[in-house]
Short mmCIF file of C-alpha atoms and ligand atoms in Angstrom, two decimals:
data_model
loop_
_atom_site.label_atom_id
_atom_site.label_comp_id
_atom_site.label_asym_id
_atom_site.label_seq_id
_atom_site.Cartn_x
_atom_site.Cartn_y
_atom_site.Cartn_z
CA VAL A 1 40.45 71.85 -23.58
CA PRO A 2 37.98 73.61 -25.89
CA LEU A 3 39.93 76.83 -26.25
CA SER A 4 42.22 77.87 -29.06
CA LEU A 5 45.12 80.29 -28.82
CA LEU A 6 45.36 83.63 -30.63
CA GLY A 7 44.37 86.66 -28.59
CA THR A 8 44.36 89.74 -30.75
CA THR A 9 41.85 91.84 -28.82
CA THR A 10 43.65 94.49 -26.81
CA GLY A 11 43.29 94.76 -23.08
CA ARG A 12 41.66 98.15 -23.08
CA SER A 13 38.70 97.34 -25.29
CA LEU A 14 37.79 94.37 -23.09
CA ALA A 15 38.34 96.38 -19.91
CA ALA A 16 35.98 99.00 -21.28
CA ARG A 17 33.24 96.42 -21.82
CA ALA A 18 33.49 95.02 -18.30
CA SER A 19 33.82 98.42 -16.66
CA ASP A 20 30.18 98.65 -15.56
CA ALA A 21 30.31 95.25 -13.81
CA LEU A 22 29.00 95.29 -10.21
CA PHE A 23 32.38 94.28 -8.75
CA LEU A 24 34.27 97.08 -10.51
CA ARG A 25 31.65 99.65 -9.56
CA ALA A 26 31.90 98.55 -5.92
CA CYS A 27 35.70 98.84 -6.08
CA ARG A 28 35.27 102.40 -7.32
CA ARG A 29 33.00 103.19 -4.35
CA GLU A 30 29.95 103.70 -6.57
CA THR A 31 26.52 102.84 -5.14
CA VAL A 32 25.71 99.20 -5.86
CA GLU A 33 22.47 97.21 -5.84
CA ARG A 34 23.99 94.37 -3.81
CA THR A 35 27.32 93.26 -2.34
CA PRO A 36 29.56 91.67 -4.98
CA ALA A 37 31.23 88.38 -4.05
CA TRP A 38 34.18 86.30 -5.17
CA ILE A 39 36.37 83.82 -3.30
CA MET A 40 40.13 83.71 -2.89
CA ARG A 41 41.43 80.46 -4.43
CA GLN A 42 38.04 79.92 -6.03
CA ALA A 43 39.69 77.57 -8.53
CA GLY A 44 41.28 74.70 -6.67
CA ARG A 45 41.18 71.35 -5.00
CA TYR A 46 37.72 71.62 -3.41
CA LEU A 47 36.29 71.42 -6.95
CA PRO A 48 35.93 67.90 -8.42
CA GLU A 49 36.54 69.28 -11.92
CA TYR A 50 39.86 70.74 -10.69
CA ARG A 51 40.92 67.43 -9.14
CA ALA A 52 40.00 65.58 -12.36
CA LEU A 53 42.37 67.76 -14.41
CA ARG A 54 44.98 67.64 -11.64
CA GLU A 55 45.23 63.85 -12.05
CA ARG A 56 46.69 64.46 -15.50
CA HIS A 57 48.87 67.56 -14.95
CA ASP A 58 50.98 69.00 -12.17
CA PHE A 59 50.39 72.45 -10.73
CA LEU A 60 53.22 74.22 -12.58
CA THR A 61 52.00 72.78 -15.89
CA PHE A 62 48.61 74.28 -15.07
CA CYS A 63 50.19 77.70 -14.55
CA ARG A 64 52.42 77.52 -17.63
CA THR A 65 49.87 76.25 -20.17
CA PRO A 66 47.54 79.07 -21.23
CA GLU A 67 44.67 76.76 -22.25
CA LEU A 68 44.80 74.95 -18.89
CA ALA A 69 45.16 78.13 -16.83
CA ALA A 70 42.21 79.62 -18.73
CA GLU A 71 40.08 76.51 -18.26
CA LEU A 72 40.81 76.49 -14.50
CA THR A 73 40.03 80.22 -14.21
CA LEU A 74 36.64 79.54 -15.78
CA GLN A 75 35.71 76.40 -13.79
CA PRO A 76 34.32 78.26 -10.75
CA ILE A 77 32.67 80.86 -13.02
CA ARG A 78 30.68 78.15 -14.79
CA ARG A 79 29.58 76.56 -11.54
CA TYR A 80 28.74 79.61 -9.40
CA PRO A 81 27.29 83.13 -9.84
CA LEU A 82 30.57 84.84 -8.91
CA ASP A 83 31.02 88.56 -9.50
CA ALA A 84 34.69 88.33 -10.46
CA ALA A 85 37.11 85.82 -11.94
CA ILE A 86 40.73 85.62 -10.77
CA LEU A 87 43.42 84.37 -13.11
CA PHE A 88 44.65 80.88 -12.28
CA SER A 89 48.33 81.30 -11.48
CA ASP A 90 50.51 81.65 -8.39
CA ILE A 91 52.42 84.41 -6.63
CA LEU A 92 55.67 82.44 -7.12
CA ILE A 93 55.40 82.27 -10.94
CA PRO A 94 57.79 85.26 -11.46
CA LEU A 95 60.61 83.61 -9.47
CA PRO A 96 62.20 81.48 -12.24
CA GLY A 97 62.47 84.66 -14.34
CA MET A 98 64.36 86.23 -11.42
CA GLY A 99 66.74 83.25 -11.45
CA VAL A 100 65.23 80.95 -8.80
CA GLU A 101 63.41 77.75 -9.80
CA VAL A 102 60.34 76.68 -7.79
CA ALA A 103 58.77 73.27 -7.15
CA PHE A 104 55.46 72.50 -5.44
CA GLU A 105 55.68 69.34 -3.33
CA PRO A 106 52.85 70.29 -2.60
CA GLY A 107 54.02 73.34 -0.57
CA PRO A 108 56.40 75.64 -2.46
CA LYS A 109 60.09 74.75 -2.39
CA LEU A 110 62.66 77.08 -3.96
CA GLU A 111 65.91 75.68 -5.40
CA ARG A 112 67.94 77.88 -3.04
CA THR A 113 67.60 80.62 -0.45
CA THR A 114 68.38 84.27 -1.30
CA ARG A 115 69.55 85.94 1.87
CA THR A 116 73.07 87.28 1.31
CA ARG A 117 73.86 90.56 -0.38
CA SER A 118 75.65 88.77 -3.22
CA ALA A 119 72.73 86.39 -3.81
CA ILE A 120 70.35 89.37 -3.87
CA LEU A 121 72.61 91.25 -6.31
CA GLU A 122 72.40 88.29 -8.66
CA LEU A 123 68.59 88.30 -8.84
CA ARG A 124 67.31 89.35 -12.24
CA THR A 125 64.29 91.61 -12.85
CA PRO A 126 63.19 90.60 -16.33
CA ASP A 127 60.29 91.84 -18.41
CA ALA A 128 57.43 89.51 -17.45
CA ARG A 129 56.07 89.57 -21.01
CA GLU A 130 59.23 87.72 -22.09
CA ALA A 131 59.97 85.70 -18.94
CA ALA A 132 56.40 84.36 -18.52
CA PRO A 133 54.54 84.93 -21.81
CA TYR A 134 52.01 82.20 -20.93
CA VAL A 135 50.45 84.47 -18.28
CA GLY A 136 49.38 87.12 -20.77
CA GLU A 137 48.17 84.43 -23.15
CA ALA A 138 46.01 82.91 -20.41
CA VAL A 139 44.53 86.37 -19.69
CA ARG A 140 43.65 86.86 -23.38
CA LEU A 141 42.02 83.42 -23.59
CA VAL A 142 39.96 84.02 -20.44
CA GLN A 143 38.85 87.46 -21.61
CA ARG A 144 37.75 86.07 -24.97
CA GLU A 145 35.58 83.50 -23.18
CA LEU A 146 34.21 85.95 -20.61
CA GLY A 147 33.53 88.61 -23.22
CA GLY A 148 33.08 91.31 -20.58
CA ARG A 149 30.36 89.42 -18.67
CA VAL A 150 32.51 88.90 -15.56
CA PRO A 151 35.54 91.08 -14.74
CA LEU A 152 38.94 89.39 -14.44
CA ILE A 153 41.37 90.10 -11.59
CA GLY A 154 45.10 89.83 -12.28
CA PHE A 155 47.45 89.42 -9.34
CA ALA A 156 50.96 89.04 -7.98
CA GLY A 157 52.55 88.56 -4.59
CA ALA A 158 53.29 91.83 -2.82
CA PRO A 159 57.03 92.58 -2.74
CA PHE A 160 57.43 91.77 0.97
CA THR A 161 55.62 88.43 0.75
CA LEU A 162 57.56 87.47 -2.38
CA ALA A 163 60.82 88.47 -0.66
CA SER A 164 59.97 86.30 2.35
CA TYR A 165 59.74 83.22 0.10
CA LEU A 166 63.09 84.09 -1.51
CA VAL A 167 64.82 84.56 1.84
CA GLU A 168 63.34 81.46 3.49
CA GLY A 169 63.48 79.26 0.37
CA GLY A 170 59.84 78.25 0.86
CA GLY A 171 57.10 78.63 3.40
CA SER A 172 58.02 79.32 7.01
CA LYS A 173 56.57 79.26 10.48
CA ASN A 174 58.57 82.00 12.17
CA PHE A 175 60.25 83.75 9.19
CA GLU A 176 63.40 84.10 11.25
CA HIS A 177 65.78 84.53 8.30
CA THR A 178 63.54 87.17 6.75
CA LYS A 179 63.35 89.08 10.02
CA ALA A 180 67.09 88.71 10.68
CA LEU A 181 67.87 90.23 7.27
CA PHE A 182 65.34 93.03 7.67
CA TYR A 183 66.41 93.93 11.21
CA ASP A 184 70.17 93.46 10.79
CA ASP A 185 70.72 94.91 7.34
CA PRO A 186 67.86 97.14 6.20
CA GLU A 187 69.84 98.44 3.22
CA THR A 188 70.21 94.96 1.80
CA ALA A 189 66.54 94.34 2.56
CA ASP A 190 65.73 97.46 0.52
CA LEU A 191 67.76 96.11 -2.36
CA LEU A 192 65.82 92.84 -2.28
CA LEU A 193 62.44 94.56 -1.91
CA GLY A 194 63.26 96.95 -4.75
CA LYS A 195 63.97 94.02 -7.06
CA CYS A 196 60.81 92.26 -5.96
CA ALA A 197 58.81 95.45 -6.55
CA ASP A 198 60.22 95.71 -10.09
CA ALA A 199 59.41 92.06 -10.86
CA VAL A 200 55.91 92.43 -9.41
CA ALA A 201 55.26 95.66 -11.34
CA SER A 202 56.36 93.97 -14.54
CA SER A 203 54.05 91.03 -13.88
CA LEU A 204 51.05 93.30 -13.19
CA ARG A 205 51.86 95.39 -16.25
CA ALA A 206 51.96 92.29 -18.48
CA GLN A 207 48.58 91.17 -17.11
CA LEU A 208 47.11 94.65 -17.61
CA GLU A 209 48.34 94.81 -21.19
CA ALA A 210 46.74 91.43 -21.81
CA GLY A 211 43.43 92.75 -20.49
CA VAL A 212 42.79 92.21 -16.75
CA ASP A 213 40.14 94.53 -15.26
CA ALA A 214 41.63 94.90 -11.75
CA VAL A 215 44.96 94.08 -10.07
CA MET A 216 45.56 92.56 -6.65
CA LEU A 217 48.69 92.19 -4.53
CA PHE A 218 48.73 89.43 -1.92
CA ASP A 219 50.68 90.46 1.20
CA SER A 220 49.77 87.26 3.01
CA TRP A 221 52.73 87.38 5.37
CA ALA A 222 53.11 91.13 6.02
CA GLY A 223 51.37 90.58 9.36
CA ILE A 224 54.28 88.56 10.73
CA LEU A 225 56.12 91.88 11.14
CA PRO A 226 55.64 94.46 13.88
CA PRO A 227 53.51 97.35 12.55
CA ALA A 228 56.48 99.72 12.29
CA ALA A 229 58.29 97.22 10.08
CA VAL A 230 55.19 96.78 7.89
CA ARG A 231 55.19 100.56 7.37
CA ARG A 232 58.90 100.51 6.55
CA PHE A 233 59.28 97.31 4.46
CA ALA A 234 55.89 96.18 3.12
CA LEU A 235 53.58 99.09 2.28
CA PRO A 236 55.96 101.45 0.39
CA PHE A 237 57.08 98.65 -1.92
CA ALA A 238 53.52 97.49 -2.60
CA ARG A 239 52.63 101.07 -3.49
CA ARG A 240 55.64 101.32 -5.77
CA ALA A 241 54.68 98.12 -7.61
CA PHE A 242 51.08 99.30 -8.15
CA GLU A 243 52.18 102.77 -9.26
CA ASN A 244 54.83 101.57 -11.70
CA ALA A 245 52.48 99.02 -13.28
CA LEU A 246 49.65 101.50 -13.75
CA ALA A 247 51.97 104.28 -14.93
CA ALA A 248 53.38 101.90 -17.54
CA VAL A 249 49.94 101.21 -19.07
CA GLY A 250 48.66 104.77 -18.63
CA TYR A 251 45.12 104.02 -17.39
CA GLU A 252 43.53 103.18 -14.04
CA VAL A 253 41.91 99.96 -12.84
CA PRO A 254 40.98 99.09 -9.24
CA ARG A 255 43.91 98.08 -7.04
CA ILE A 256 43.29 95.52 -4.31
CA TYR A 257 45.74 94.90 -1.46
CA TYR A 258 45.30 91.75 0.63
CA ALA A 259 46.60 92.62 4.09
CA GLY A 260 47.09 89.41 6.06
CA GLN A 261 46.89 89.68 9.87
CA ALA A 262 46.58 93.45 9.70
CA ALA A 263 44.68 94.33 12.88
CA GLY A 264 47.77 96.10 14.27
CA TRP A 265 48.26 98.37 11.23
CA LEU A 266 44.96 98.43 9.35
CA GLU A 267 44.81 102.23 8.90
CA ASP A 268 48.28 102.11 7.37
CA ALA A 269 47.16 99.61 4.69
CA ARG A 270 45.83 102.68 2.83
CA ASP A 271 49.49 103.54 2.17
CA SER A 272 49.65 100.55 -0.20
CA GLY A 273 47.88 102.88 -2.63
CA ALA A 274 44.97 100.43 -3.07
CA GLN A 275 41.30 101.48 -3.10
CA VAL A 276 40.27 98.01 -1.91
CA VAL A 277 41.88 96.36 1.14
CA GLY A 278 41.36 92.66 1.83
CA VAL A 279 41.27 91.62 5.49
CA ASP A 280 41.13 88.29 7.29
CA TRP A 281 38.69 87.20 10.02
CA ARG A 282 40.91 88.35 12.90
CA VAL A 283 39.26 91.77 12.71
CA ASP A 284 35.53 92.60 12.68
CA LEU A 285 34.30 93.75 9.29
CA ASP A 286 32.64 96.92 10.59
CA GLU A 287 35.75 97.80 12.58
CA ALA A 288 37.86 97.33 9.43
CA GLN A 289 35.49 99.60 7.49
CA ARG A 290 35.63 102.24 10.18
CA ARG A 291 39.39 102.16 10.53
CA LEU A 292 40.02 102.24 6.78
CA GLY A 293 37.59 105.12 6.33
CA PRO A 294 35.26 106.27 3.55
CA ASP A 295 37.77 106.24 0.70
CA VAL A 296 38.59 102.54 0.94
CA VAL A 297 36.45 99.48 0.21
CA VAL A 298 36.91 96.52 2.55
CA GLN A 299 37.09 93.06 1.01
CA GLY A 300 36.48 90.00 3.16
CA ASN A 301 36.34 88.44 5.62
CA LEU A 302 34.47 85.24 6.46
CA ASP A 303 36.57 82.57 8.17
CA PRO A 304 37.07 79.85 5.50
CA CYS A 305 36.36 77.25 8.20
CA VAL A 306 32.72 78.39 8.30
CA LEU A 307 32.28 76.57 4.97
CA LEU A 308 32.98 73.28 6.75
CA ALA A 309 29.95 73.79 9.03
CA PRO A 310 26.39 72.52 8.32
CA LEU A 311 24.78 74.42 5.42
CA ASP A 312 22.24 76.32 7.54
CA GLU A 313 25.12 77.58 9.68
CA VAL A 314 27.01 78.66 6.52
CA ARG A 315 23.92 80.65 5.47
CA ARG A 316 23.41 82.18 8.89
CA ARG A 317 27.01 83.28 9.34
CA ALA A 318 27.35 84.66 5.81
CA GLN A 319 24.17 86.71 6.24
CA ALA A 320 25.29 87.95 9.64
CA LEU A 321 28.61 89.06 8.16
CA VAL A 322 26.97 90.92 5.26
CA ARG A 323 24.52 92.62 7.65
CA SER A 324 27.34 93.63 9.99
CA ALA A 325 28.82 95.84 7.24
CA ASP A 326 28.07 99.56 7.37
CA PRO A 327 26.01 100.09 4.18
CA ARG A 328 27.36 103.63 3.78
CA LEU A 329 30.90 102.24 3.48
CA GLY A 330 32.13 99.90 0.77
CA HIS A 331 32.20 96.11 1.00
CA VAL A 332 33.20 93.32 -1.38
CA PHE A 333 32.38 89.92 0.06
CA ASN A 334 35.17 87.34 0.21
CA LEU A 335 36.66 84.85 2.63
CA GLY A 336 39.38 86.07 4.96
CA HIS A 337 41.91 83.76 3.26
CA GLY A 338 41.87 81.07 0.56
CA ILE A 339 39.09 78.48 0.47
CA LEU A 340 40.16 75.20 2.10
CA PRO A 341 40.58 72.06 -0.05
CA GLY A 342 38.11 70.14 2.15
CA THR A 343 35.22 72.57 1.47
CA PRO A 344 32.06 70.89 0.13
CA PRO A 345 31.18 72.52 -3.24
CA GLU A 346 27.50 72.87 -2.14
CA ALA A 347 28.62 75.12 0.72
CA VAL A 348 29.92 77.67 -1.79
CA ALA A 349 26.56 77.76 -3.60
CA VAL A 350 24.76 78.32 -0.29
CA LEU A 351 27.27 80.98 0.71
CA LEU A 352 26.89 83.01 -2.48
CA ASP A 353 23.11 82.75 -2.33
CA ALA A 354 23.12 83.93 1.29
CA VAL A 355 25.32 86.94 0.45
CA ARG A 356 22.98 87.93 -2.38
CA GLU A 357 19.87 87.56 -0.26
CA ALA A 358 21.25 89.45 2.73
CA SER A 359 22.68 92.33 0.71
CA GLN A 360 19.76 92.78 -1.71
CA ARG A 361 17.36 93.33 1.15
CA ARG A 362 19.46 96.19 2.47
CA VAL A 363 19.32 98.37 -0.63
CA PRO A 364 17.42 101.56 0.28
O1 LIG B 1 42.57 82.54 -6.16
C1 LIG B 1 42.61 81.80 -7.16
O2 LIG B 1 41.73 80.94 -7.41
C2 LIG B 1 43.74 81.99 -8.15
C3 LIG B 1 44.86 81.13 -7.97
C4 LIG B 1 45.86 81.30 -6.83
C5 LIG B 1 46.68 80.23 -6.40
N1 LIG B 1 47.57 80.71 -5.49
C6 LIG B 1 46.58 78.85 -6.89
C7 LIG B 1 47.22 77.74 -6.13
C8 LIG B 1 46.25 82.44 -6.11
C9 LIG B 1 45.65 83.85 -6.14
C10 LIG B 1 47.33 82.05 -5.28
C11 LIG B 1 48.04 82.98 -4.38
C12 LIG B 1 49.06 82.47 -3.47
N2 LIG B 1 49.96 81.45 -3.68
C13 LIG B 1 49.35 83.05 -2.23
C14 LIG B 1 48.69 84.29 -1.66
C15 LIG B 1 47.37 83.98 -1.06
C16 LIG B 1 47.45 83.16 0.18
O3 LIG B 1 46.95 82.01 0.14
O4 LIG B 1 47.99 83.66 1.18
C17 LIG B 1 50.40 82.32 -1.64
C18 LIG B 1 51.04 82.56 -0.28
C19 LIG B 1 50.79 81.31 -2.57
C20 LIG B 1 51.88 80.31 -2.45
C21 LIG B 1 51.41 78.91 -2.51
N3 LIG B 1 50.94 78.29 -3.66
C22 LIG B 1 51.38 77.96 -1.48
C23 LIG B 1 51.79 78.24 -0.03
C24 LIG B 1 50.88 76.77 -2.02
C25 LIG B 1 50.78 75.42 -1.34
C26 LIG B 1 49.70 75.34 -0.36
C27 LIG B 1 48.47 74.86 -1.05
O5 LIG B 1 47.40 75.48 -0.88
O6 LIG B 1 48.57 73.80 -1.69
C28 LIG B 1 50.56 77.01 -3.38
C29 LIG B 1 49.97 76.06 -4.35
C30 LIG B 1 48.70 76.48 -5.02
N4 LIG B 1 48.46 77.72 -5.53
C31 LIG B 1 47.59 75.64 -5.31
C32 LIG B 1 46.67 76.42 -6.02
C33 LIG B 1 45.35 75.99 -6.59
C34 LIG B 1 47.49 74.15 -4.99
C35 LIG B 1 48.14 73.40 -6.08
C36 LIG B 1 47.75 71.92 -6.16
O7 LIG B 1 48.38 71.13 -5.45
O8 LIG B 1 46.85 71.61 -6.94
#
């Protein structure tokens, strides 16, 4: 890997250089010359260069080795004209620091479940700079390579989504243990969510101090809850994590909240405190813009399966999506969820070209 360690540049000076990037201006609701685009899980198995490295290292080694995490962050940036980079890591990376080991086989498997009050009381909330120092080092390496040309997004799981993995001990279809805890014993759920919010805030803070230009919380599973429970258990803790992280560093960067399956509570996603809300394909883009209102930028929301279609269909559907957006309201192009491993790499090139073409033509 052609990257050396040593990151002495501070986060703020790099953030200042990237601050006029298209993506960051769009997040701030400034007028932009075209729609910025990036792709959730843009580094990953659909890329042959990812699979080549993956033959030699497992996924956790990727996340824990700054030079490898930096190289993987940059792979899609070298290949495509993306408007943002996202740090290569995972939402479950803070868990070992909280006292729960994680394996990927390939889906995530936690060493134990955390669903009793005593198990929750035992969870630690360490300083992420000490518990996972490799994350900040990866950020510094990426920022040195990017040199302000492309902004870098740091991220964490939102407290509710992180808590659901702790309670279930891995992925889940029905999340019945999570829901049982949250419905039967809301006070203990609050205790768990509070600890998750502290761990998430510490992770975002560490990434900010190392120099990320924007922060994103993934609430991929919030939508499994009824809307009233999202308002009670998901959104306030996401807001708390954002606010504590940004208060700790003392400056503002765009906050992005990915709201999975949010059609039943979209307006409420504003209570996450984010200026950018990511939505999936289960809601129309213009409806999402309308419901979120003029102060929020919508990020999304092409169905990742479209990329498996013939290339002229990819182009057509991407252009139709971009044109369906209300140009007076904000839009950052993305997929509605992570890119699928079976996606042909050429489809991504066609997609990004189509988004550029369709959005450039609309500028008044
Ligand atoms: O977006 C990016 O390119 C940055 C990297 C990133 C990964 N995971 C890498 C990854 C990000 C932002 C995530 C977020 C993440 N991780 C979420 C939230 C977004 C979402 O998809 O809803 C969630 C729920 C996870 C948890 C997770 N990690 C699961 C369920 C899995 C297994 C399923 C899968 O796709 O293999 C992972 C593993 C994972 N995270 C991989 C990558 C590239 C695959 C690892 C491999 O086998 O090479």
